[in-house]
Amino acid sequence: MAEDKIIEIVGLTKYYGKLKAVDDLHLSINKGEIFGLLGPNGAGKSTTILMLLGLTEPSAGEARICGINASRNPIPVKRKVGYMPDNVGFYNDMTALENLTYIGRLNGITAVEDRAREMLIEVGLEGAMQKKTGTFSRGMKQRLGLAEVLIKQPEVIILDEPTLGIDPTGVRDFLALIQQLNEQRGLTILLSSHHLHQVQQVCNRVGIFVGGQLLAEGNIETLARNLFKASPYVVQVTADGEFPSSAVLEMPGVKKVAVVDGGVEISGEQDITPDLVRLLVSKGLDITGVQKKTYGLDEIYQQYFENNLKENVSNEKSSGLFQRSFFGRFSKR
């Protein structure tokens, strides 16, 4: 993958009155990458997207797409970017082909009907071209929305909660389509979502966004290594016999031994699985299972979210203690 930065965000901040919706965001996304912006509802993901598209002014900082400042030059940015919101709308009494042809004409596309047919085939709607969109399921409308994005032949696609309200089969098919477009066209895709499993399925890198702040970004392996660096290697063992916890704790790099779900979990600084198995066999244990634990996005997100929550609570307590001690001194006078 080329390391050309196609999206660059520097110090991006947005206030709505006193509310800081986005807080000093710094982020780069490379050409041809699928990047997942992951966070709960209200985290500031959609506000960030609006600033990327030049649809709302940042309070500070700047965003560039394909080297173009989104705030100063929103029209050129819109020519480079295809955007699909979480709720796409079409004329219900028009067919899929009629809707897409009409949109293409509005965008000044030549030979528009041929292009519209090509896009509908690409997103898997070749059998529904002549059907009125009022009869479409949510998943079909999302596919049509993707065709609308593609008809402009963008360099970047931004998808805001694209799988919201789609059944599991539709989600799987839509995500596969996203990967296919990325691989075949080399498109850069920014996917905003609060669905962890879906993001983990398709994204090269993810950014964890909570309370307007980007807490961390990277691929799953990097995030897990940074977050669980004290004990990055975890092995779960099930065995018949008395577990020699003391002997295991004396092994090099082992930090912790804990009983979990009918087995034993050993955490450490290095992978000791072969040595661990040999030790247990020498102690006469009948081993029934050995499994290396891998950290998924669920554990990573939850850990970052909890750490951020604890930090905020700690700051609030510190602030409250300062206010009580500071103002208390004067109230006694």
Tab-separated table of N, CA, C and O in Angstrom, residues 210-304:
chain	number	residue	atom	x	y	z
A	210	VAL	N	-13.718	8.717	21.358
A	210	VAL	CA	-14.610	8.812	22.522
A	210	VAL	C	-14.601	10.242	23.039
A	210	VAL	O	-13.537	10.831	23.229
A	211	GLY	N	-15.785	10.803	23.242
A	211	GLY	CA	-15.892	12.145	23.815
A	211	GLY	C	-15.174	13.205	23.004
A	211	GLY	O	-14.613	14.147	23.565
A	212	GLY	N	-15.200	13.065	21.675
A	212	GLY	CA	-14.568	14.063	20.812
A	212	GLY	C	-13.071	13.917	20.673
A	212	GLY	O	-12.430	14.711	19.976
A	213	GLN	N	-12.489	12.903	21.315
A	213	GLN	CA	-11.036	12.719	21.282
A	213	GLN	C	-10.673	11.392	20.620
A	213	GLN	O	-11.345	10.383	20.822
A	214	LEU	N	-9.588	11.416	19.852
A	214	LEU	CA	-9.039	10.196	19.285
A	214	LEU	C	-8.102	9.597	20.330
A	214	LEU	O	-6.987	10.080	20.529
A	215	LEU	N	-8.552	8.538	21.002
A	215	LEU	CA	-7.774	7.957	22.092
A	215	LEU	C	-6.600	7.139	21.582
A	215	LEU	O	-5.552	7.075	22.229
A	216	ALA	N	-6.776	6.493	20.434
A	216	ALA	CA	-5.705	5.662	19.874
A	216	ALA	C	-6.025	5.349	18.432
A	216	ALA	O	-7.188	5.384	18.016
A	217	GLU	N	-4.992	5.041	17.642
A	217	GLU	CA	-5.205	4.603	16.264
A	217	GLU	C	-4.092	3.656	15.850
A	217	GLU	O	-2.972	3.739	16.335
A	218	GLY	N	-4.434	2.725	14.982
A	218	GLY	CA	-3.474	1.740	14.503
A	218	GLY	C	-4.193	0.474	14.081
A	218	GLY	O	-5.431	0.410	14.119
A	219	ASN	N	-3.441	-0.550	13.671
A	219	ASN	CA	-4.090	-1.832	13.385
A	219	ASN	C	-4.337	-2.565	14.705
A	219	ASN	O	-3.869	-2.140	15.762
A	220	ILE	N	-5.097	-3.660	14.623
A	220	ILE	CA	-5.508	-4.364	15.840
A	220	ILE	C	-4.304	-4.837	16.641
A	220	ILE	O	-4.257	-4.705	17.869
A	221	GLU	N	-3.293	-5.372	15.951
A	221	GLU	CA	-2.115	-5.901	16.634
A	221	GLU	C	-1.366	-4.811	17.392
A	221	GLU	O	-0.956	-4.992	18.541
A	222	THR	N	-1.206	-3.641	16.742
A	222	THR	CA	-0.488	-2.528	17.372
A	222	THR	C	-1.248	-2.007	18.588
A	222	THR	O	-0.662	-1.753	19.646
A	223	LEU	N	-2.551	-1.844	18.446
A	223	LEU	CA	-3.361	-1.349	19.556
A	223	LEU	C	-3.306	-2.308	20.744
A	223	LEU	O	-3.171	-1.882	21.890
A	224	ALA	N	-3.418	-3.599	20.461
A	224	ALA	CA	-3.371	-4.601	21.540
A	224	ALA	C	-2.014	-4.602	22.219
A	224	ALA	O	-1.916	-4.660	23.446
A	225	ARG	N	-0.942	-4.527	21.423
A	225	ARG	CA	0.410	-4.548	21.987
A	225	ARG	C	0.653	-3.332	22.880
A	225	ARG	O	1.228	-3.444	23.965
A	226	ASN	N	0.191	-2.160	22.436
A	226	ASN	CA	0.383	-0.939	23.227
A	226	ASN	C	-0.454	-0.951	24.499
A	226	ASN	O	-0.004	-0.504	25.561
A	227	LEU	N	-1.658	-1.476	24.388
A	227	LEU	CA	-2.586	-1.437	25.518
A	227	LEU	C	-2.257	-2.476	26.581
A	227	LEU	O	-2.348	-2.218	27.777
A	228	PHE	N	-1.842	-3.666	26.121
A	228	PHE	CA	-1.579	-4.762	27.049
A	228	PHE	C	-0.087	-5.078	27.119
A	228	PHE	O	0.312	-6.228	27.282
A	229	LYS	N	0.747	-4.038	26.997
A	229	LYS	CA	2.190	-4.254	26.905
A	229	LYS	C	2.801	-4.817	28.186
A	229	LYS	O	3.860	-5.439	28.147
A	230	ALA	N	2.146	-4.626	29.330
A	230	ALA	CA	2.682	-5.186	30.581
A	230	ALA	C	2.668	-6.717	30.532
A	230	ALA	O	3.590	-7.362	31.015
A	231	SER	N	1.618	-7.283	29.937
A	231	SER	CA	1.518	-8.741	29.790
A	231	SER	C	0.896	-9.058	28.432
A	231	SER	O	-0.280	-9.433	28.352
A	232	PRO	N	1.659	-8.897	27.355
A	232	PRO	CA	1.078	-9.055	26.018
A	232	PRO	C	0.764	-10.495	25.637
A	232	PRO	O	0.010	-10.733	24.701
A	233	TYR	N	1.357	-11.465	26.330
A	233	TYR	CA	1.142	-12.874	25.983
A	233	TYR	C	0.309	-13.554	27.066
A	233	TYR	O	0.661	-13.520	28.246
A	234	VAL	N	-0.793	-14.145	26.647
A	234	VAL	CA	-1.692	-14.824	27.580
A	234	VAL	C	-2.011	-16.213	27.038
A	234	VAL	O	-2.359	-16.368	25.863
A	235	VAL	N	-1.870	-17.234	27.890
A	235	VAL	CA	-2.170	-18.616	27.524
A	235	VAL	C	-3.219	-19.149	28.485
A	235	VAL	O	-3.107	-18.972	29.701
A	236	GLN	N	-4.227	-19.801	27.947
A	236	GLN	CA	-5.261	-20.421	28.764
A	236	GLN	C	-5.087	-21.939	28.705
A	236	GLN	O	-4.989	-22.513	27.622
A	237	VAL	N	-5.032	-22.564	29.877
A	237	VAL	CA	-4.773	-24.001	29.970
A	237	VAL	C	-5.886	-24.669	30.770
A	237	VAL	O	-6.303	-24.161	31.819
A	238	THR	N	-6.365	-25.810	30.258
A	238	THR	CA	-7.263	-26.667	31.045
A	238	THR	C	-6.549	-28.005	31.231
A	238	THR	O	-5.967	-28.548	30.281
A	239	ALA	N	-6.564	-28.497	32.454
A	239	ALA	CA	-5.830	-29.733	32.750
A	239	ALA	C	-6.435	-30.417	33.974
A	239	ALA	O	-7.029	-29.760	34.835
A	240	ASP	N	-6.290	-31.735	34.017
A	240	ASP	CA	-6.736	-32.514	35.180
A	240	ASP	C	-5.562	-32.659	36.144
A	240	ASP	O	-4.461	-33.054	35.744
A	241	GLY	N	-5.814	-32.339	37.408
A	241	GLY	CA	-4.765	-32.415	38.416
A	241	GLY	C	-4.574	-31.076	39.092
A	241	GLY	O	-5.122	-30.049	38.674
A	242	GLU	N	-3.787	-31.070	40.136
A	242	GLU	CA	-3.541	-29.828	40.895
A	242	GLU	C	-2.538	-28.955	40.136
A	242	GLU	O	-1.414	-29.374	39.845
A	243	PHE	N	-2.975	-27.729	39.847
A	243	PHE	CA	-2.135	-26.845	39.029
A	243	PHE	C	-0.985	-26.276	39.859
A	243	PHE	O	-1.208	-25.711	40.942
A	244	PRO	N	0.272	-26.395	39.369
A	244	PRO	CA	1.436	-25.937	40.145
A	244	PRO	C	1.677	-24.431	39.967
A	244	PRO	O	2.640	-24.007	39.324
A	245	SER	N	0.806	-23.608	40.536
A	245	SER	CA	0.875	-22.150	40.346
A	245	SER	C	2.225	-21.568	40.743
A	245	SER	O	2.783	-20.713	40.038
A	246	SER	N	2.770	-22.025	41.875
A	246	SER	CA	4.041	-21.483	42.362
A	246	SER	C	5.174	-21.745	41.364
A	246	SER	O	5.984	-20.857	41.068
A	247	ALA	N	5.211	-22.962	40.823
A	247	ALA	CA	6.257	-23.312	39.860
A	247	ALA	C	6.115	-22.509	38.576
A	247	ALA	O	7.116	-22.075	37.977
A	248	VAL	N	4.874	-22.284	38.151
A	248	VAL	CA	4.635	-21.512	36.919
A	248	VAL	C	5.047	-20.060	37.120
A	248	VAL	O	5.654	-19.442	36.235
A	249	LEU	N	4.749	-19.498	38.288
A	249	LEU	CA	5.111	-18.101	38.567
A	249	LEU	C	6.625	-17.888	38.592
A	249	LEU	O	7.100	-16.762	38.403
A	250	GLU	N	7.379	-18.968	38.822
A	250	GLU	CA	8.840	-18.860	38.831
A	250	GLU	C	9.445	-18.902	37.430
A	250	GLU	O	10.638	-18.649	37.248
A	251	MET	N	8.618	-19.200	36.426
A	251	MET	CA	9.116	-19.255	35.046
A	251	MET	C	9.459	-17.845	34.556
A	251	MET	O	8.805	-16.866	34.942
A	252	PRO	N	10.497	-17.700	33.721
A	252	PRO	CA	10.919	-16.373	33.232
A	252	PRO	C	9.791	-15.661	32.485
A	252	PRO	O	9.137	-16.255	31.619
A	253	GLY	N	9.533	-14.408	32.856
A	253	GLY	CA	8.565	-13.571	32.147
A	253	GLY	C	7.137	-13.689	32.603
A	253	GLY	O	6.285	-12.893	32.193
A	254	VAL	N	6.823	-14.683	33.457
A	254	VAL	CA	5.439	-14.865	33.903
A	254	VAL	C	5.084	-13.802	34.936
A	254	VAL	O	5.806	-13.588	35.904
A	255	LYS	N	3.941	-13.148	34.723
A	255	LYS	CA	3.511	-12.072	35.617
A	255	LYS	C	2.337	-12.462	36.510
A	255	LYS	O	2.208	-11.980	37.626
A	256	LYS	N	1.477	-13.327	35.959
A	256	LYS	CA	0.246	-13.595	36.699
A	256	LYS	C	-0.302	-14.971	36.337
A	256	LYS	O	-0.215	-15.406	35.190
A	257	VAL	N	-0.865	-15.650	37.347
A	257	VAL	CA	-1.565	-16.909	37.140
A	257	VAL	C	-2.937	-16.767	37.784
A	257	VAL	O	-3.041	-16.420	38.965
A	258	ALA	N	-4.006	-16.996	36.992
A	258	ALA	CA	-5.354	-16.804	37.517
A	258	ALA	C	-6.274	-17.910	37.032
A	258	ALA	O	-6.148	-18.390	35.902
A	259	VAL	N	-7.201	-18.311	37.909
A	259	VAL	CA	-8.210	-19.315	37.555
A	259	VAL	C	-9.364	-18.613	36.842
A	259	VAL	O	-9.940	-17.650	37.369
A	260	VAL	N	-9.695	-19.077	35.615
A	260	VAL	CA	-10.787	-18.480	34.843
A	260	VAL	C	-11.563	-19.557	34.098
A	260	VAL	O	-10.991	-20.401	33.436
A	261	ASP	N	-12.890	-19.526	34.226
A	261	ASP	CA	-13.785	-20.393	33.452
A	261	ASP	C	-13.353	-21.861	33.437
A	261	ASP	O	-13.264	-22.492	32.371
A	262	GLY	N	-13.044	-22.394	34.588
A	262	GLY	CA	-12.700	-23.804	34.676
A	262	GLY	C	-11.297	-24.148	34.228
A	262	GLY	O	-10.908	-25.317	34.199
A	263	GLY	N	-10.505	-23.124	33.887
A	263	GLY	CA	-9.124	-23.336	33.478
A	263	GLY	C	-8.202	-22.372	34.194
A	263	GLY	O	-8.585	-21.735	35.184
A	264	VAL	N	-6.987	-22.260	33.706
A	264	VAL	CA	-6.004	-21.357	34.297
A	264	VAL	C	-5.447	-20.465	33.194
A	264	VAL	O	-5.136	-20.924	32.093
A	265	GLU	N	-5.330	-19.158	33.498
A	265	GLU	CA	-4.813	-18.180	32.533
A	265	GLU	C	-3.463	-17.674	33.016
A	265	GLU	O	-3.338	-17.195	34.146
A	266	ILE	N	-2.449	-17.794	32.163
A	266	ILE	CA	-1.089	-17.377	32.508
A	266	ILE	C	-0.723	-16.182	31.643
A	266	ILE	O	-0.757	-16.256	30.407
A	267	SER	N	-0.382	-15.068	32.290
A	267	SER	CA	-0.027	-13.834	31.576
A	267	SER	C	1.454	-13.554	31.760
A	267	SER	O	2.005	-13.738	32.858
A	268	GLY	N	2.098	-13.074	30.683
A	268	GLY	CA	3.529	-12.796	30.793
A	268	GLY	C	4.077	-11.887	29.722
A	268	GLY	O	3.341	-11.412	28.848
A	269	GLU	N	5.379	-11.654	29.805
A	269	GLU	CA	6.062	-10.740	28.902
A	269	GLU	C	6.488	-11.420	27.602
A	269	GLU	O	6.865	-10.751	26.649
A	270	GLN	N	6.478	-12.763	27.580
A	270	GLN	CA	6.918	-13.493	26.407
A	270	GLN	C	6.100	-14.768	26.256
A	270	GLN	O	5.404	-15.187	27.177
A	271	ASP	N	6.158	-15.345	25.061
A	271	ASP	CA	5.405	-16.567	24.790
A	271	ASP	C	6.148	-17.775	25.372
A	271	ASP	O	7.212	-18.159	24.886
A	272	ILE	N	5.571	-18.347	26.434
A	272	ILE	CA	6.235	-19.482	27.114
A	272	ILE	C	5.457	-20.780	26.917
A	272	ILE	O	5.654	-21.742	27.668
A	273	THR	N	4.575	-20.802	25.911
A	273	THR	CA	3.680	-21.953	25.743
A	273	THR	C	4.412	-23.299	25.711
A	273	THR	O	4.046	-24.212	26.471
A	274	PRO	N	5.452	-23.487	24.878
A	274	PRO	CA	6.129	-24.811	24.865
A	274	PRO	C	6.721	-25.190	26.211
A	274	PRO	O	6.573	-26.334	26.674
A	275	ASP	N	7.407	-24.211	26.860
A	275	ASP	CA	8.010	-24.497	28.177
A	275	ASP	C	6.947	-24.776	29.224
A	275	ASP	O	7.127	-25.627	30.110
A	276	LEU	N	5.825	-24.079	29.136
A	276	LEU	CA	4.731	-24.267	30.084
A	276	LEU	C	4.156	-25.672	29.971
A	276	LEU	O	3.940	-26.357	30.986
A	277	VAL	N	3.926	-26.127	28.738
A	277	VAL	CA	3.371	-27.467	28.528
A	277	VAL	C	4.330	-28.534	29.073
A	277	VAL	O	3.912	-29.496	29.736
A	278	ARG	N	5.626	-28.356	28.802
A	278	ARG	CA	6.618	-29.320	29.306
A	278	ARG	C	6.610	-29.377	30.826
A	278	ARG	O	6.686	-30.464	31.427
A	279	LEU	N	6.507	-28.209	31.469
A	279	LEU	CA	6.486	-28.156	32.934
A	279	LEU	C	5.264	-28.882	33.486
A	279	LEU	O	5.370	-29.681	34.435
A	280	LEU	N	4.095	-28.626	32.903
A	280	LEU	CA	2.868	-29.237	33.393
A	280	LEU	C	2.889	-30.754	33.216
A	280	LEU	O	2.428	-31.500	34.096
A	281	VAL	N	3.431	-31.218	32.089
A	281	VAL	CA	3.531	-32.662	31.856
A	281	VAL	C	4.481	-33.298	32.867
A	281	VAL	O	4.216	-34.375	33.416
A	282	SER	N	5.590	-32.606	33.152
A	282	SER	CA	6.563	-33.134	34.131
A	282	SER	C	5.984	-33.189	35.533
A	282	SER	O	6.432	-33.981	36.371
A	283	LYS	N	4.966	-32.363	35.801
A	283	LYS	CA	4.308	-32.365	37.115
A	283	LYS	C	3.173	-33.376	37.178
A	283	LYS	O	2.453	-33.443	38.177
A	284	GLY	N	2.984	-34.111	36.074
A	284	GLY	CA	1.989	-35.169	36.073
A	284	GLY	C	0.582	-34.738	35.712
A	284	GLY	O	-0.375	-35.509	35.912
A	285	LEU	N	0.406	-33.550	35.167
A	285	LEU	CA	-0.932	-33.089	34.802
A	285	LEU	C	-1.345	-33.660	33.449
A	285	LEU	O	-0.512	-33.814	32.551
A	286	ASP	N	-2.616	-33.975	33.321
A	286	ASP	CA	-3.184	-34.446	32.057
A	286	ASP	C	-3.794	-33.221	31.355
A	286	ASP	O	-4.879	-32.761	31.724
A	287	ILE	N	-3.089	-32.668	30.356
A	287	ILE	CA	-3.516	-31.435	29.696
A	287	ILE	C	-4.633	-31.728	28.699
A	287	ILE	O	-4.488	-32.571	27.817
A	288	THR	N	-5.747	-31.009	28.840
A	288	THR	CA	-6.893	-31.216	27.941
A	288	THR	C	-7.082	-30.061	26.955
A	288	THR	O	-7.852	-30.173	26.011
A	289	GLY	N	-6.383	-28.957	27.185
A	289	GLY	CA	-6.518	-27.824	26.258
A	289	GLY	C	-5.489	-26.740	26.505
A	289	GLY	O	-5.170	-26.432	27.654
A	290	VAL	N	-4.939	-26.196	25.415
A	290	VAL	CA	-4.010	-25.061	25.477
A	290	VAL	C	-4.405	-24.075	24.386
A	290	VAL	O	-4.523	-24.454	23.216
A	291	GLN	N	-4.625	-22.836	24.764
A	291	GLN	CA	-5.042	-21.842	23.778
A	291	GLN	C	-4.386	-20.500	24.065
A	291	GLN	O	-4.446	-20.002	25.185
A	292	LYS	N	-3.759	-19.953	23.037
A	292	LYS	CA	-3.197	-18.604	23.165
A	292	LYS	C	-4.322	-17.588	23.017
A	292	LYS	O	-5.112	-17.673	22.075
A	293	LYS	N	-4.390	-16.642	23.917
A	293	LYS	CA	-5.440	-15.631	23.862
A	293	LYS	C	-5.035	-14.514	22.911
A	293	LYS	O	-3.908	-14.019	22.955
A	294	THR	N	-5.951	-14.137	22.043
A	294	THR	CA	-5.723	-12.987	21.171
A	294	THR	C	-6.730	-11.905	21.532
A	294	THR	O	-7.884	-12.195	21.838
A	295	TYR	N	-6.274	-10.657	21.491
A	295	TYR	CA	-7.141	-9.536	21.834
A	295	TYR	C	-7.845	-9.028	20.584
A	295	TYR	O	-7.203	-8.669	19.602
A	296	GLY	N	-9.162	-9.024	20.628
A	296	GLY	CA	-9.942	-8.470	19.528
A	296	GLY	C	-10.292	-7.028	19.802
A	296	GLY	O	-9.937	-6.450	20.846
A	297	LEU	N	-11.015	-6.439	18.873
A	297	LEU	CA	-11.379	-5.027	19.000
A	297	LEU	C	-12.306	-4.787	20.185
A	297	LEU	O	-12.307	-3.707	20.770
A	298	ASP	N	-13.091	-5.809	20.549
A	298	ASP	CA	-13.987	-5.672	21.714
A	298	ASP	C	-13.191	-5.336	22.970
A	298	ASP	O	-13.497	-4.373	23.681
A	299	GLU	N	-12.157	-6.161	23.245
A	299	GLU	CA	-11.343	-5.951	24.448
A	299	GLU	C	-10.570	-4.635	24.385
A	299	GLU	O	-10.457	-3.912	25.371
A	300	ILE	N	-10.045	-4.336	23.202
A	300	ILE	CA	-9.256	-3.114	23.027
A	300	ILE	C	-10.124	-1.881	23.254
A	300	ILE	O	-9.769	-0.973	24.012
A	301	TYR	N	-11.286	-1.864	22.605
A	301	TYR	CA	-12.188	-0.712	22.724
A	301	TYR	C	-12.658	-0.533	24.161
A	301	TYR	O	-12.664	0.574	24.701
A	302	GLN	N	-13.057	-1.650	24.786
A	302	GLN	CA	-13.553	-1.578	26.157
A	302	GLN	C	-12.487	-1.053	27.110
A	302	GLN	O	-12.769	-0.236	27.984
A	303	GLN	N	-11.245	-1.490	26.908
A	303	GLN	CA	-10.155	-1.062	27.771
A	303	GLN	C	-9.879	0.429	27.622
A	303	GLN	O	-9.734	1.146	28.602
A	304	TYR	N	-9.823	0.897	26.370
A	304	TYR	CA	-9.605	2.331	26.141
A	304	TYR	C	-10.764	3.153	26.686
A	304	TYR	O	-10.573	4.215	27.272
